[in-house]
Amino acid sequence: MQIRVNGKDMSIEDNWTLLDFLNSLRLQEERIAVERNQEIVPRENWSMIHLSNGDELEIVRFVGGG
Amino acid sequence: MTDLLHIAGQKFHSRLMVGTGKYASNELMKESLAASGTEIVTVAVRRVNLEQPEESLLHYIDIHRYTLLPNTAGCHTAEEAVRTARLARAAGLSNWIKLEVIPNDGTLLPDPIATVEAAHQLVSEGFIVLPYTTDDHIVARRLIEIGCAAVMPLGSAIGTGQGLPNPERILRIIEEANGRVPVIVDAGIGSPSDASLALELGADAVLVNTAIAKAQNPVQMAAAMAKGVEAGRQAYLAGRIPKSPVASPSSPEEQKIGN
């Protein structure tokens, strides 16, 4: 299954939840925020959202800034 | 009586807000924050780098000690800024947002119309909005009227270190705010004397990033900025003398010898 993450195409397992995908990136401990198809997915819903072919994700975090 | 900075119902002792960008290392940033005595630090929101995982900035920022103020830096439109603010809040650490809407024209000067538009939307969504704005008091008035928690006029353009070339514009905004919300001079502060001037004028706080991060010794400069802010605040409370075109001697005119 193909999804687009932070502007890059990626192949992932079918039937993965958003949480499965984030765990595969080892990001679960980070203070991150996730948008799926331009909608924020609250942290408590990560395990309930099943990713679909063609989904577009934005995964962000805090970096240094003024 | 303790002199506190009030923002959106929260109280702070320090009137120096510090940015976390441009430091040579995260360690240096952490030490500089500590030396500055700041209680509010800004951070930016960016995509996670999937190819090359990087250490989390938050390993170096004690979120129990500092209030995090995420920004919308890099957003050129109101829509982008609102989207970025929602992501920042979803990270679960803060519903405060330093709103920046800056057109992609190389000046780093804010788009005041888009800023008001985005601020309106974000206030309606329950954000604590601290907008970076021009030194125009009418724009500041609008931002205050729609419910922003502060106004953050620029001293001069971001990263220029030119200080406050137009102090009377800042003064006009302070008069406009009239204590309703804090006025925080953001951008352009290059030295402790610039920070001091902002506070002497009656600004409630300043936000400094580049001037600390790019100093030859950032930790020492952070401490110096804290003193500049403190001196300016004390001077404001003490009430400076008016400027006069006429000289007046400090020593007695009477009982001079040889008369």
Short mmCIF file of C-alpha atoms in Angstrom, two decimals:
data_model
loop_
_atom_site.label_atom_id
_atom_site.label_comp_id
_atom_site.label_asym_id
_atom_site.label_seq_id
_atom_site.Cartn_x
_atom_site.Cartn_y
_atom_site.Cartn_z
CA MET A 1 0.00 0.00 0.00
CA GLN A 2 1.25 3.44 -0.93
CA ILE A 3 0.95 6.50 1.27
CA ARG A 4 2.59 9.90 1.15
CA VAL A 5 4.38 11.05 4.30
CA ASN A 6 5.87 14.52 4.68
CA GLY A 7 5.85 14.90 0.92
CA LYS A 8 7.51 11.54 0.18
CA ASP A 9 5.94 8.35 -1.17
CA MET A 10 6.25 5.31 1.09
CA SER A 11 5.15 1.66 0.91
CA ILE A 12 3.59 0.27 4.07
CA GLU A 13 1.84 -2.90 5.19
CA ASP A 14 -1.87 -3.21 4.43
CA ASN A 15 -4.23 -2.83 7.40
CA TRP A 16 -1.85 -0.80 9.48
CA THR A 17 -3.27 1.69 11.93
CA LEU A 18 -1.70 5.09 12.20
CA LEU A 19 -0.17 3.98 15.49
CA ASP A 20 1.39 0.89 13.83
CA PHE A 21 2.95 3.14 11.23
CA LEU A 22 4.26 5.65 13.79
CA ASN A 23 5.67 2.81 15.87
CA SER A 24 7.49 1.53 12.78
CA LEU A 25 9.18 4.93 12.61
CA ARG A 26 10.07 4.70 16.34
CA LEU A 27 8.42 8.06 16.91
CA GLN A 28 6.05 7.01 19.67
CA GLU A 29 8.09 8.72 22.39
CA GLU A 30 8.39 12.00 20.53
CA ARG A 31 6.09 14.97 21.07
CA ILE A 32 4.72 14.86 17.56
CA ALA A 33 1.50 15.89 15.88
CA VAL A 34 -0.08 14.19 12.90
CA GLU A 35 -2.34 15.35 10.10
CA ARG A 36 -4.06 12.84 7.85
CA ASN A 37 -5.38 14.30 4.61
CA GLN A 38 -5.13 17.77 6.17
CA GLU A 39 -7.13 16.82 9.29
CA ILE A 40 -5.44 16.67 12.70
CA VAL A 41 -5.59 13.18 14.21
CA PRO A 42 -5.67 13.51 18.00
CA ARG A 43 -3.20 11.25 19.79
CA GLU A 44 -6.01 9.19 21.37
CA ASN A 45 -7.26 8.24 17.89
CA TRP A 46 -3.94 7.02 16.49
CA SER A 47 -4.74 3.39 17.29
CA MET A 48 -8.22 3.59 15.73
CA ILE A 49 -7.34 5.14 12.39
CA HIS A 50 -6.71 2.54 9.68
CA LEU A 51 -4.52 3.92 6.94
CA SER A 52 -5.81 3.78 3.37
CA ASN A 53 -4.00 3.64 0.05
CA GLY A 54 -3.20 7.20 -1.05
CA ASP A 55 -3.40 8.74 2.41
CA GLU A 56 -1.30 11.82 2.90
CA LEU A 57 0.29 12.30 6.30
CA GLU A 58 2.11 15.23 7.80
CA ILE A 59 4.14 14.41 10.90
CA VAL A 60 5.63 17.38 12.71
CA ARG A 61 7.55 18.13 15.87
CA PHE A 62 9.13 21.09 17.60
CA VAL A 63 12.50 22.42 16.51
CA GLY A 64 14.50 25.48 17.50
CA GLY A 65 12.91 28.75 16.45
CA GLY A 66 12.31 32.33 17.44
CA MET B 1 5.25 44.42 45.82
CA THR B 2 6.25 41.81 43.32
CA ASP B 3 6.30 43.09 39.76
CA LEU B 4 4.89 40.35 37.59
CA LEU B 5 4.20 39.97 33.89
CA HIS B 6 0.65 38.78 33.27
CA ILE B 7 -0.20 36.95 30.05
CA ALA B 8 -3.57 35.26 29.62
CA GLY B 9 -3.99 34.80 33.36
CA GLN B 10 -0.52 33.37 33.90
CA LYS B 11 2.12 35.19 35.89
CA PHE B 12 5.82 35.41 35.12
CA HIS B 13 8.75 36.98 36.94
CA SER B 14 10.96 37.30 33.88
CA ARG B 15 10.20 39.80 31.14
CA LEU B 16 12.69 38.25 28.77
CA MET B 17 11.31 35.67 26.36
CA VAL B 18 13.93 33.68 24.47
CA GLY B 19 13.90 31.89 21.12
CA THR B 20 15.52 28.50 20.64
CA GLY B 21 16.74 28.86 17.04
CA LYS B 22 20.22 29.30 15.56
CA TYR B 23 22.33 28.01 18.47
CA ALA B 24 25.53 26.16 17.62
CA SER B 25 24.29 23.24 19.75
CA ASN B 26 21.34 22.18 21.87
CA GLU B 27 23.61 22.19 24.94
CA LEU B 28 24.51 25.81 24.34
CA MET B 29 20.84 26.66 23.92
CA LYS B 30 19.98 24.96 27.21
CA GLU B 31 22.71 26.85 29.08
CA SER B 32 21.68 30.13 27.47
CA LEU B 33 18.04 29.67 28.47
CA ALA B 34 19.14 29.02 32.05
CA ALA B 35 21.43 32.09 32.08
CA SER B 36 18.68 34.32 30.70
CA GLY B 37 16.30 33.50 33.54
CA THR B 38 13.53 33.26 30.95
CA GLU B 39 10.26 31.50 31.68
CA ILE B 40 8.81 31.51 28.15
CA VAL B 41 10.61 29.99 25.18
CA THR B 42 9.58 29.89 21.55
CA VAL B 43 9.87 26.84 19.30
CA ALA B 44 9.08 26.22 15.64
CA VAL B 45 7.00 23.45 14.06
CA ARG B 46 8.63 21.41 11.29
CA ARG B 47 8.27 18.08 9.57
CA VAL B 48 9.92 15.11 11.22
CA ASN B 49 12.95 14.08 9.18
CA LEU B 50 12.15 10.49 8.22
CA GLU B 51 15.46 9.68 6.53
CA GLN B 52 17.70 10.96 9.27
CA PRO B 53 16.17 10.87 12.75
CA GLU B 54 17.32 13.79 14.87
CA GLU B 55 17.45 14.19 18.61
CA SER B 56 14.39 15.86 20.10
CA LEU B 57 14.78 19.53 20.99
CA LEU B 58 12.56 18.85 23.98
CA HIS B 59 15.30 16.74 25.58
CA TYR B 60 16.95 20.10 26.22
CA ILE B 61 13.93 22.13 27.34
CA ASP B 62 12.45 21.42 30.76
CA ILE B 63 8.74 21.82 30.06
CA HIS B 64 7.99 22.11 33.77
CA ARG B 65 10.28 25.10 34.04
CA TYR B 66 9.47 26.89 30.78
CA THR B 67 6.17 27.78 29.13
CA LEU B 68 6.42 26.70 25.51
CA LEU B 69 5.34 29.21 22.91
CA PRO B 70 5.23 27.46 19.52
CA ASN B 71 5.40 29.77 16.53
CA THR B 72 4.02 29.70 13.00
CA ALA B 73 7.30 30.87 11.47
CA GLY B 74 7.59 30.03 7.80
CA CYS B 75 3.88 30.49 7.13
CA HIS B 76 3.16 32.85 4.24
CA THR B 77 -0.65 32.87 4.47
CA ALA B 78 -3.33 32.93 7.16
CA GLU B 79 -4.39 29.40 6.13
CA GLU B 80 -0.88 27.99 6.60
CA ALA B 81 -0.55 29.71 9.95
CA VAL B 82 -3.87 28.34 11.23
CA ARG B 83 -2.92 24.85 10.06
CA THR B 84 0.48 25.07 11.76
CA ALA B 85 -1.08 26.38 14.97
CA ARG B 86 -3.48 23.44 15.08
CA LEU B 87 -0.57 21.02 14.64
CA ALA B 88 1.39 22.77 17.38
CA ARG B 89 -1.53 22.42 19.77
CA ALA B 90 -2.05 18.78 18.81
CA ALA B 91 1.47 18.02 20.01
CA GLY B 92 -0.12 18.38 23.43
CA LEU B 93 2.15 20.80 25.26
CA SER B 94 0.61 24.22 24.76
CA ASN B 95 -2.39 26.04 23.37
CA TRP B 96 -0.30 29.19 23.16
CA ILE B 97 0.73 30.27 19.69
CA LYS B 98 3.08 32.97 18.53
CA LEU B 99 1.32 33.87 15.32
CA GLU B 100 3.57 34.86 12.45
CA VAL B 101 2.30 35.39 8.92
CA ILE B 102 5.16 36.59 6.79
CA PRO B 103 4.96 36.86 2.99
CA ASN B 104 7.69 35.17 1.02
CA ASP B 105 9.32 38.42 -0.08
CA GLY B 106 12.60 38.27 1.78
CA THR B 107 11.84 41.10 4.22
CA LEU B 108 10.57 38.94 7.10
CA LEU B 109 8.07 41.74 7.80
CA PRO B 110 4.60 40.54 8.84
CA ASP B 111 1.50 40.66 6.65
CA PRO B 112 -0.76 42.59 9.04
CA ILE B 113 -4.00 41.85 7.20
CA ALA B 114 -3.41 38.10 7.08
CA THR B 115 -2.22 38.21 10.69
CA VAL B 116 -5.49 39.78 11.86
CA GLU B 117 -7.43 37.21 9.81
CA ALA B 118 -5.53 34.24 11.25
CA ALA B 119 -5.65 35.67 14.79
CA HIS B 120 -9.42 35.98 14.55
CA GLN B 121 -9.76 32.34 13.55
CA LEU B 122 -7.34 31.05 16.19
CA VAL B 123 -8.94 33.06 19.02
CA SER B 124 -12.30 31.56 18.03
CA GLU B 125 -10.73 28.08 18.30
CA GLY B 126 -9.56 28.75 21.86
CA PHE B 127 -5.90 29.46 21.23
CA ILE B 128 -3.94 31.92 23.36
CA VAL B 129 -2.71 34.07 20.49
CA LEU B 130 0.41 36.25 20.68
CA PRO B 131 0.76 37.84 17.24
CA TYR B 132 3.98 39.14 15.75
CA THR B 133 2.99 42.39 14.12
CA THR B 134 4.22 45.59 12.53
CA ASP B 135 4.75 48.70 14.64
CA ASP B 136 1.38 50.06 13.44
CA HIS B 137 -0.91 50.90 16.35
CA ILE B 138 -4.11 50.47 14.32
CA VAL B 139 -3.17 46.88 13.57
CA ALA B 140 -2.33 46.41 17.24
CA ARG B 141 -5.74 47.84 18.14
CA ARG B 142 -7.49 45.34 15.89
CA LEU B 143 -5.48 42.44 17.30
CA ILE B 144 -6.39 43.47 20.84
CA GLU B 145 -10.06 43.94 19.95
CA ILE B 146 -10.37 40.43 18.52
CA GLY B 147 -8.99 38.88 21.70
CA CYS B 148 -5.26 38.35 21.31
CA ALA B 149 -3.45 37.77 24.61
CA ALA B 150 -0.62 40.18 23.72
CA VAL B 151 0.74 42.16 20.82
CA MET B 152 4.29 41.65 19.62
CA PRO B 153 5.41 44.58 17.51
CA LEU B 154 8.76 44.37 15.82
CA GLY B 155 11.59 46.63 16.94
CA SER B 156 13.21 46.10 13.56
CA ALA B 157 13.30 43.23 11.05
CA ILE B 158 13.99 39.70 12.32
CA GLY B 159 17.67 38.92 12.74
CA THR B 160 18.92 42.43 11.91
CA GLY B 161 19.94 43.45 15.42
CA GLN B 162 19.06 47.05 14.58
CA GLY B 163 17.20 47.58 17.83
CA LEU B 164 14.35 50.08 18.01
CA PRO B 165 14.93 52.69 15.30
CA ASN B 166 11.36 54.00 15.77
CA PRO B 167 10.75 54.06 19.51
CA GLU B 168 7.83 56.48 19.15
CA ARG B 169 5.94 53.83 17.15
CA ILE B 170 6.40 51.33 19.97
CA LEU B 171 5.33 53.99 22.46
CA ARG B 172 2.16 54.59 20.45
CA ILE B 173 1.34 50.88 20.62
CA ILE B 174 1.96 50.85 24.38
CA GLU B 175 -0.48 53.76 24.69
CA GLU B 176 -2.95 51.93 22.48
CA ALA B 177 -2.73 48.74 24.58
CA ASN B 178 -3.07 50.84 27.74
CA GLY B 179 -2.52 47.83 29.96
CA ARG B 180 -5.26 45.72 28.34
CA VAL B 181 -2.70 43.21 27.07
CA PRO B 182 1.09 43.08 27.32
CA VAL B 183 3.18 44.68 24.58
CA ILE B 184 6.15 42.47 23.80
CA VAL B 185 8.83 43.86 21.50
CA ASP B 186 9.79 41.03 19.21
CA ALA B 187 12.51 41.01 16.57
CA GLY B 188 15.44 43.26 15.91
CA ILE B 189 16.83 43.49 19.43
CA GLY B 190 20.61 43.32 19.11
CA SER B 191 21.95 44.21 22.52
CA PRO B 192 20.97 44.62 26.17
CA SER B 193 20.65 48.39 25.64
CA ASP B 194 18.01 47.74 22.94
CA ALA B 195 16.12 45.48 25.34
CA SER B 196 16.48 48.07 28.08
CA LEU B 197 15.09 50.81 25.83
CA ALA B 198 12.04 48.70 25.02
CA LEU B 199 11.29 48.20 28.71
CA GLU B 200 12.09 51.83 29.55
CA LEU B 201 9.46 52.90 27.04
CA GLY B 202 6.95 50.77 28.91
CA ALA B 203 6.92 47.59 26.87
CA ASP B 204 5.99 44.68 29.12
CA ALA B 205 8.56 42.24 27.77
CA VAL B 206 10.90 41.47 24.88
CA LEU B 207 11.57 38.36 22.84
CA VAL B 208 15.19 37.78 21.84
CA ASN B 209 16.68 35.01 19.76
CA THR B 210 19.43 35.87 17.27
CA ALA B 211 21.16 38.42 19.52
CA ILE B 212 21.76 35.69 22.09
CA ALA B 213 22.21 32.65 19.85
CA LYS B 214 24.69 34.35 17.52
CA ALA B 215 26.66 36.28 20.13
CA GLN B 216 30.26 35.14 20.45
CA ASN B 217 29.37 33.92 23.93
CA PRO B 218 25.63 33.17 23.98
CA VAL B 219 25.48 32.23 27.66
CA GLN B 220 27.15 35.47 28.72
CA MET B 221 24.93 37.47 26.37
CA ALA B 222 21.82 35.76 27.76
CA ALA B 223 22.80 36.93 31.25
CA ALA B 224 23.51 40.44 29.92
CA MET B 225 20.09 40.56 28.23
CA ALA B 226 18.44 39.64 31.51
CA LYS B 227 20.19 42.60 33.16
CA GLY B 228 19.22 44.94 30.32
CA VAL B 229 15.58 43.92 30.66
CA GLU B 230 15.70 44.28 34.44
CA ALA B 231 17.36 47.73 34.22
CA GLY B 232 14.82 48.92 31.66
CA ARG B 233 11.89 47.74 33.73
CA GLN B 234 13.23 49.33 36.92
CA ALA B 235 13.84 52.58 35.05
CA TYR B 236 10.30 52.54 33.66
CA LEU B 237 8.84 52.03 37.14
CA ALA B 238 11.16 54.66 38.62
CA GLY B 239 10.10 57.24 36.03
CA ARG B 240 12.83 58.86 33.98
CA ILE B 241 13.35 62.63 33.79
CA PRO B 242 11.93 64.39 30.78
CA LYS B 243 14.41 65.34 28.05
CA SER B 244 15.13 69.07 28.04
CA PRO B 245 16.71 71.31 25.42
CA VAL B 246 18.13 73.47 28.25
CA ALA B 247 21.10 72.45 30.40
CA SER B 248 20.79 72.59 34.16
CA PRO B 249 23.77 72.23 36.54
CA SER B 250 23.85 69.38 39.00
CA SER B 251 26.00 71.33 41.49
CA PRO B 252 24.86 74.43 43.45
CA GLU B 253 25.15 77.81 41.75
CA GLU B 254 25.55 79.54 45.12
CA GLN B 255 28.61 79.92 47.39
CA LYS B 256 31.13 79.40 44.62
CA ILE B 257 34.63 80.64 45.55
CA GLY B 258 36.25 83.81 44.24
CA ASN B 259 33.11 85.99 43.97
#
